[in-house]
PDB file of C-alpha atoms in Angstrom:
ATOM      1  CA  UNK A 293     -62.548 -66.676 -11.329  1.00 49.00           C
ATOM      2  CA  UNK A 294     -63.047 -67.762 -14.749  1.00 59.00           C
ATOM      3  CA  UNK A 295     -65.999 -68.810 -15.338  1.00 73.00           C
ATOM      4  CA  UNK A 296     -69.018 -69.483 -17.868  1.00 74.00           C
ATOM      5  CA  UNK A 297     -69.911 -66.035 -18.072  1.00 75.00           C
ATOM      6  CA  UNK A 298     -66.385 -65.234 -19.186  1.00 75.00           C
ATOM      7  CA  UNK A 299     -65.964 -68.439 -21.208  1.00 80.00           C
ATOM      8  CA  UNK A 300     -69.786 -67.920 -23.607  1.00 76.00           C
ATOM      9  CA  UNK A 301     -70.628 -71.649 -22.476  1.00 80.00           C
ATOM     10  CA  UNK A 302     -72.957 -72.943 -20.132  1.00 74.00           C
ATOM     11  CA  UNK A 303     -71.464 -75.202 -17.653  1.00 76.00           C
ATOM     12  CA  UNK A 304     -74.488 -76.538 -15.740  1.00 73.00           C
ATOM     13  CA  UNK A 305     -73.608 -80.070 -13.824  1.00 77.00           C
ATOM     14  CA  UNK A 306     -76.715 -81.370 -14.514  1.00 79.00           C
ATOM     15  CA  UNK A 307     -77.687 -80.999 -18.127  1.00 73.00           C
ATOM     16  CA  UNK A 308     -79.748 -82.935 -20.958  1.00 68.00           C
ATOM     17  CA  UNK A 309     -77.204 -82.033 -23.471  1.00 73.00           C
ATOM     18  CA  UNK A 310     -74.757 -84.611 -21.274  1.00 81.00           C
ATOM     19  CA  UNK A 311     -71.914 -82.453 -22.228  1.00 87.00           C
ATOM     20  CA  UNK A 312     -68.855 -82.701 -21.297  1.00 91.00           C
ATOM     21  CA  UNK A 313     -68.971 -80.556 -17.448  1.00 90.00           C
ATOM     22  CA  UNK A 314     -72.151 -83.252 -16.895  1.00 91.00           C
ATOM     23  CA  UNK A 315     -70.654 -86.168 -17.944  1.00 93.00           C
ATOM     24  CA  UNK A 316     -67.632 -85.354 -15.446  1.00 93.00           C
ATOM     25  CA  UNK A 317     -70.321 -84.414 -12.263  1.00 94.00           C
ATOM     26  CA  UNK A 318     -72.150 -88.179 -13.312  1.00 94.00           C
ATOM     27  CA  UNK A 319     -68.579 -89.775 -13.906  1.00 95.00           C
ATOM     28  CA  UNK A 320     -66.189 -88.441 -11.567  1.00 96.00           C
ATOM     29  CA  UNK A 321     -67.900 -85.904  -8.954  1.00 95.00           C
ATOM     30  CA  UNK A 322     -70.560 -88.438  -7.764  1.00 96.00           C
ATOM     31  CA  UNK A 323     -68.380 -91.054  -7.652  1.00 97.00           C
ATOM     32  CA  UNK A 324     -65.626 -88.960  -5.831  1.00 96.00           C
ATOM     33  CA  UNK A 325     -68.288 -87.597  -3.401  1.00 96.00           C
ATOM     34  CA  UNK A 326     -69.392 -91.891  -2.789  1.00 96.00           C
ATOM     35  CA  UNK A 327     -65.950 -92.487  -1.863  1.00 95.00           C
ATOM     36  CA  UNK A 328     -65.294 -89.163   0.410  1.00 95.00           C
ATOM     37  CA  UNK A 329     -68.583 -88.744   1.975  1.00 96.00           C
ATOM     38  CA  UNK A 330     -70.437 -92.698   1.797  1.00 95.00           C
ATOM     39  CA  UNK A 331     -67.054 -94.644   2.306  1.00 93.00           C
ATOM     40  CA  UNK A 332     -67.374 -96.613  -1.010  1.00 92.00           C
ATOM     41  CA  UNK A 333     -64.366 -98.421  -1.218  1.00 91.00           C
ATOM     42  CA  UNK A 334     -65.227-100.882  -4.407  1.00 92.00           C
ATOM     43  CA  UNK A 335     -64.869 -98.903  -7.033  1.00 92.00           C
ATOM     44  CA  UNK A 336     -64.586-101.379 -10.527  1.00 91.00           C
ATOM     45  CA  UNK A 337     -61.664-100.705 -13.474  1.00 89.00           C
ATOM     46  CA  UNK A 338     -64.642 -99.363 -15.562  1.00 91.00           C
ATOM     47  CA  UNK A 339     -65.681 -96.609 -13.441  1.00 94.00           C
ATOM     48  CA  UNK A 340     -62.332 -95.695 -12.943  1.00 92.00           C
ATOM     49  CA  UNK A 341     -61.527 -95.274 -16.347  1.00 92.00           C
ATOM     50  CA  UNK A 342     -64.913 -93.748 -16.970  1.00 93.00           C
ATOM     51  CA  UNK A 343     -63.912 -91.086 -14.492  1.00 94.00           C
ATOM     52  CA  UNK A 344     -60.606 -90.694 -15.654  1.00 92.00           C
ATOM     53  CA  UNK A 345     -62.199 -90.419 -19.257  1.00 93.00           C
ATOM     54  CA  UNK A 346     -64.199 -87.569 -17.959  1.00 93.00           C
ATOM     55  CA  UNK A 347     -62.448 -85.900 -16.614  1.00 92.00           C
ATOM     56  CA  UNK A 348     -59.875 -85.396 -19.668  1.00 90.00           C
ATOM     57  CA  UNK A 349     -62.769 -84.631 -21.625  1.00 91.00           C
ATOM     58  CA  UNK A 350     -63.672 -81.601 -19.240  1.00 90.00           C
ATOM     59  CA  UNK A 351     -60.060 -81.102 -18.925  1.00 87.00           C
ATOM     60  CA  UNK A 352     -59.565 -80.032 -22.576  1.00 87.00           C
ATOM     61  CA  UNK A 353     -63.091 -78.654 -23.561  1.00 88.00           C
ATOM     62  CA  UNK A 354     -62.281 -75.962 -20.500  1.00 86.00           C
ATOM     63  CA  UNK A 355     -58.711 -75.586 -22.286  1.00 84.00           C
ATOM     64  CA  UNK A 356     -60.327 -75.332 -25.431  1.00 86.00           C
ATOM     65  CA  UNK A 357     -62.754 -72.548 -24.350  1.00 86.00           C
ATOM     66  CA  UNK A 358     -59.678 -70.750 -22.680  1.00 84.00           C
ATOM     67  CA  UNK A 359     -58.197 -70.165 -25.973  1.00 85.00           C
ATOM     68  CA  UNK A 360     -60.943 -69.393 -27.871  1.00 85.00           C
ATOM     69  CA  UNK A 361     -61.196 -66.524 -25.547  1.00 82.00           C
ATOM     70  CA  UNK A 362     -57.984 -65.759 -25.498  1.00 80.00           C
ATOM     71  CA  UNK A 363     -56.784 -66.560 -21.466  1.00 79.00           C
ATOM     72  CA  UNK A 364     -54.700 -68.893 -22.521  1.00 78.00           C
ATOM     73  CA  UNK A 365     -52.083 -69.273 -25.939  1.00 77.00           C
ATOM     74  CA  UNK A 366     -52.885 -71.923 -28.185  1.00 75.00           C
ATOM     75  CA  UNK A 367     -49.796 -73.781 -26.726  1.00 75.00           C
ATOM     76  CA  UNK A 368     -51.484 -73.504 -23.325  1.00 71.00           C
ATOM     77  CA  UNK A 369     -49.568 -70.081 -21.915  1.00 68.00           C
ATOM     78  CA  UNK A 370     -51.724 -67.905 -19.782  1.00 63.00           C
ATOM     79  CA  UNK A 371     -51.593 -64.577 -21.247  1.00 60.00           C
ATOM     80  CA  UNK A 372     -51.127 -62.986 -16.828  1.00 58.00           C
ATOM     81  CA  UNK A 373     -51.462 -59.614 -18.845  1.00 61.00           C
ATOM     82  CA  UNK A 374     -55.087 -60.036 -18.483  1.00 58.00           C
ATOM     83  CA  UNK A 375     -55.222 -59.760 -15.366  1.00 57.00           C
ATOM     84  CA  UNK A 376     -54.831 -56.682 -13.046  1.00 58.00           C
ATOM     85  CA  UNK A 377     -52.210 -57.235  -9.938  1.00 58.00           C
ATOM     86  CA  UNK A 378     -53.520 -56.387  -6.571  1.00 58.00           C
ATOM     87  CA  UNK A 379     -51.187 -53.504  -5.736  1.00 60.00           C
ATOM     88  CA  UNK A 380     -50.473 -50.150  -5.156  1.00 60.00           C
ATOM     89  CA  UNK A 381     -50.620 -47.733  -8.276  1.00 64.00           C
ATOM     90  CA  UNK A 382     -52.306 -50.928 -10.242  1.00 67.00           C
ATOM     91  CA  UNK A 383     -55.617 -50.255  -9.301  1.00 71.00           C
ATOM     92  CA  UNK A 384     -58.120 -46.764  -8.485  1.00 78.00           C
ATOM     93  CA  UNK A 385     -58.600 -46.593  -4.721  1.00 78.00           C
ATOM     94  CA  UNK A 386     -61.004 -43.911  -5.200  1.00 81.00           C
ATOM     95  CA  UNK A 387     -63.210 -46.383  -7.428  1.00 82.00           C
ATOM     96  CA  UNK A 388     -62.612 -49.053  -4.995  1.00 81.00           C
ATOM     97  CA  UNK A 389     -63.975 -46.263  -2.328  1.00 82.00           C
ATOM     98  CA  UNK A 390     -67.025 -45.148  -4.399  1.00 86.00           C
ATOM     99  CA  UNK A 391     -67.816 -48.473  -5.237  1.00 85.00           C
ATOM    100  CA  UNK A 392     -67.838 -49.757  -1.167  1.00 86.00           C
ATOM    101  CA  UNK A 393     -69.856 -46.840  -0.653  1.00 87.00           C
ATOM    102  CA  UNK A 394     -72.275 -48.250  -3.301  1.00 89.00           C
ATOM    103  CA  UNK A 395     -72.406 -51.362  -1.707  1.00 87.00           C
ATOM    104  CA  UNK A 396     -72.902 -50.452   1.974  1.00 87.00           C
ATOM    105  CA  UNK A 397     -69.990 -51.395   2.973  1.00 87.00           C
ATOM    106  CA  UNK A 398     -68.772 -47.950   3.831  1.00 85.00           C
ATOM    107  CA  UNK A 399     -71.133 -45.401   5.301  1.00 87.00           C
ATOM    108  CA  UNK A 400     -71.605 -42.272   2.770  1.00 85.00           C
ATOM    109  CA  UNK A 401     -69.787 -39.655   5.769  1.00 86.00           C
ATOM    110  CA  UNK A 402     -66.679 -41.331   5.715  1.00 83.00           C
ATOM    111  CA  UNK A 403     -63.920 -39.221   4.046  1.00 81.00           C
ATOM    112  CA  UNK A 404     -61.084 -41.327   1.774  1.00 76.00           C
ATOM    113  CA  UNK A 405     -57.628 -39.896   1.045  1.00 76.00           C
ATOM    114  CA  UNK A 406     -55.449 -42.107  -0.902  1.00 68.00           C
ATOM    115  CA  UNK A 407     -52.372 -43.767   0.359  1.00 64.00           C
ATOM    116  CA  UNK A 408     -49.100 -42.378  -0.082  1.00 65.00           C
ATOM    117  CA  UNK A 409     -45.658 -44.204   0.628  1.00 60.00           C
ATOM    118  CA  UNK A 410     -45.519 -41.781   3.110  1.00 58.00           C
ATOM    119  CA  UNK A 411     -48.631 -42.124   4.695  1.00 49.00           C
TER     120      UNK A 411
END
Protein backbone atom coordinates (compact mmCIF):
# COMPACT_ATOMS: atom_id res chain seq x y z
CA UNK A 1 0.00 0.00 0.00
CA UNK A 2 1.14 3.21 -1.23
CA UNK A 3 0.42 5.65 0.70
CA UNK A 4 1.16 9.31 2.10
CA UNK A 5 3.96 8.25 4.03
CA UNK A 6 5.55 6.85 0.89
CA UNK A 7 4.23 9.62 -1.38
CA UNK A 8 5.78 13.03 1.19
CA UNK A 9 2.06 14.46 0.99
CA UNK A 10 -0.56 14.61 3.38
CA UNK A 11 -3.72 13.17 2.20
CA UNK A 12 -6.17 14.00 5.01
CA UNK A 13 -10.06 13.89 3.69
CA UNK A 14 -10.93 16.60 5.63
CA UNK A 15 -8.55 19.49 5.25
CA UNK A 16 -8.57 23.49 5.27
CA UNK A 17 -6.15 23.54 2.49
CA UNK A 18 -9.32 21.97 0.28
CA UNK A 19 -6.81 20.15 -1.73
CA UNK A 20 -7.32 18.04 -4.09
CA UNK A 21 -7.92 14.33 -1.79
CA UNK A 22 -10.65 16.87 0.16
CA UNK A 23 -12.23 18.25 -2.56
CA UNK A 24 -12.84 14.54 -3.93
CA UNK A 25 -14.20 13.20 -0.11
CA UNK A 26 -16.72 16.70 -0.30
CA UNK A 27 -17.36 16.06 -4.15
CA UNK A 28 -17.51 12.53 -4.84
CA UNK A 29 -17.18 10.32 -1.49
CA UNK A 30 -20.12 12.06 0.31
CA UNK A 31 -22.11 12.13 -2.46
CA UNK A 32 -21.31 8.41 -3.39
CA UNK A 33 -21.88 7.39 0.28
CA UNK A 34 -25.76 9.59 -0.10
CA UNK A 35 -26.52 7.46 -2.92
CA UNK A 36 -25.17 3.90 -1.43
CA UNK A 37 -26.03 4.27 2.11
CA UNK A 38 -29.23 7.26 2.20
CA UNK A 39 -30.82 6.10 -1.21
CA UNK A 40 -30.43 9.57 -2.87
CA UNK A 41 -31.51 9.05 -6.18
CA UNK A 42 -31.64 12.95 -7.51
CA UNK A 43 -28.46 13.68 -8.08
CA UNK A 44 -28.33 17.21 -10.51
CA UNK A 45 -25.80 17.49 -13.86
CA UNK A 46 -23.71 19.85 -11.60
CA UNK A 47 -22.87 17.54 -8.93
CA UNK A 48 -22.17 15.03 -11.28
CA UNK A 49 -19.74 16.84 -13.07
CA UNK A 50 -18.41 18.28 -9.86
CA UNK A 51 -17.69 14.72 -8.83
CA UNK A 52 -16.43 13.67 -11.95
CA UNK A 53 -14.18 16.91 -11.82
CA UNK A 54 -12.84 15.64 -8.60
CA UNK A 55 -12.17 12.98 -9.00
CA UNK A 56 -9.74 13.59 -12.15
CA UNK A 57 -8.19 16.09 -10.12
CA UNK A 58 -7.27 13.40 -7.37
CA UNK A 59 -6.78 11.09 -10.16
CA UNK A 60 -3.70 12.91 -11.55
CA UNK A 61 -2.29 14.75 -8.40
CA UNK A 62 -1.91 10.86 -6.98
CA UNK A 63 -0.26 10.12 -10.56
CA UNK A 64 1.70 13.07 -10.25
CA UNK A 65 3.08 12.20 -6.77
CA UNK A 66 3.76 8.57 -8.13
CA UNK A 67 6.31 9.87 -10.41
CA UNK A 68 7.85 12.25 -8.48
CA UNK A 69 8.73 9.34 -6.37
CA UNK A 70 9.56 7.30 -8.82
CA UNK A 71 6.60 4.20 -8.65
CA UNK A 72 5.54 5.01 -11.66
CA UNK A 73 7.48 6.29 -15.31
CA UNK A 74 6.65 9.57 -16.41
CA UNK A 75 4.53 7.85 -19.18
CA UNK A 76 2.59 6.16 -16.38
CA UNK A 77 4.63 2.53 -16.26
CA UNK A 78 4.92 1.06 -12.84
CA UNK A 79 8.46 0.43 -12.29
CA UNK A 80 7.13 -3.71 -10.48
CA UNK A 81 11.00 -3.73 -9.72
CA UNK A 82 10.16 -1.93 -6.63
CA UNK A 83 8.51 -4.21 -5.26
CA UNK A 84 9.61 -7.55 -3.63
CA UNK A 85 7.51 -10.83 -4.92
CA UNK A 86 6.07 -12.97 -2.24
CA UNK A 87 8.06 -16.14 -2.89
CA UNK A 88 10.44 -18.54 -2.07
CA UNK A 89 14.22 -17.41 -2.23
CA UNK A 90 12.72 -13.61 -2.67
CA UNK A 91 12.43 -12.91 0.76
CA UNK A 92 14.53 -13.89 4.46
CA UNK A 93 12.38 -16.40 6.33
CA UNK A 94 14.62 -16.13 9.18
CA UNK A 95 13.81 -12.22 9.35
CA UNK A 96 10.27 -12.97 8.77
CA UNK A 97 10.80 -15.52 11.94
CA UNK A 98 12.68 -13.02 14.18
CA UNK A 99 10.47 -10.42 13.35
CA UNK A 100 7.01 -12.68 14.41
CA UNK A 101 8.87 -13.42 17.38
CA UNK A 102 9.14 -9.62 17.96
CA UNK A 103 5.69 -9.18 17.54
CA UNK A 104 4.18 -11.98 19.65
CA UNK A 105 3.06 -13.73 17.19
CA UNK A 106 5.39 -16.63 17.71
CA UNK A 107 6.36 -17.69 21.20
CA UNK A 108 10.33 -17.16 21.80
CA UNK A 109 10.77 -21.49 22.30
CA UNK A 110 9.71 -22.23 19.01
CA UNK A 111 12.61 -23.47 16.80
CA UNK A 112 12.51 -22.29 12.77
CA UNK A 113 14.36 -24.23 10.06
CA UNK A 114 13.93 -22.90 6.67
CA UNK A 115 12.09 -24.57 3.91
CA UNK A 116 13.72 -26.60 1.45
CA UNK A 117 12.11 -27.98 -1.90
CA UNK A 118 12.57 -30.99 -0.22
CA UNK A 119 11.10 -30.36 2.91
Amino acid sequence: HIGPKYLNVEMKFIDANKGPINQWYEDLYLLRNAIVHKGLINVTGDQAYKAYDSYVKARNYISDKLVENNYLNPGGKVDLTLFKKNTRGSIDPEKVFAKLKELGIVEEDIDFKVPTDKS
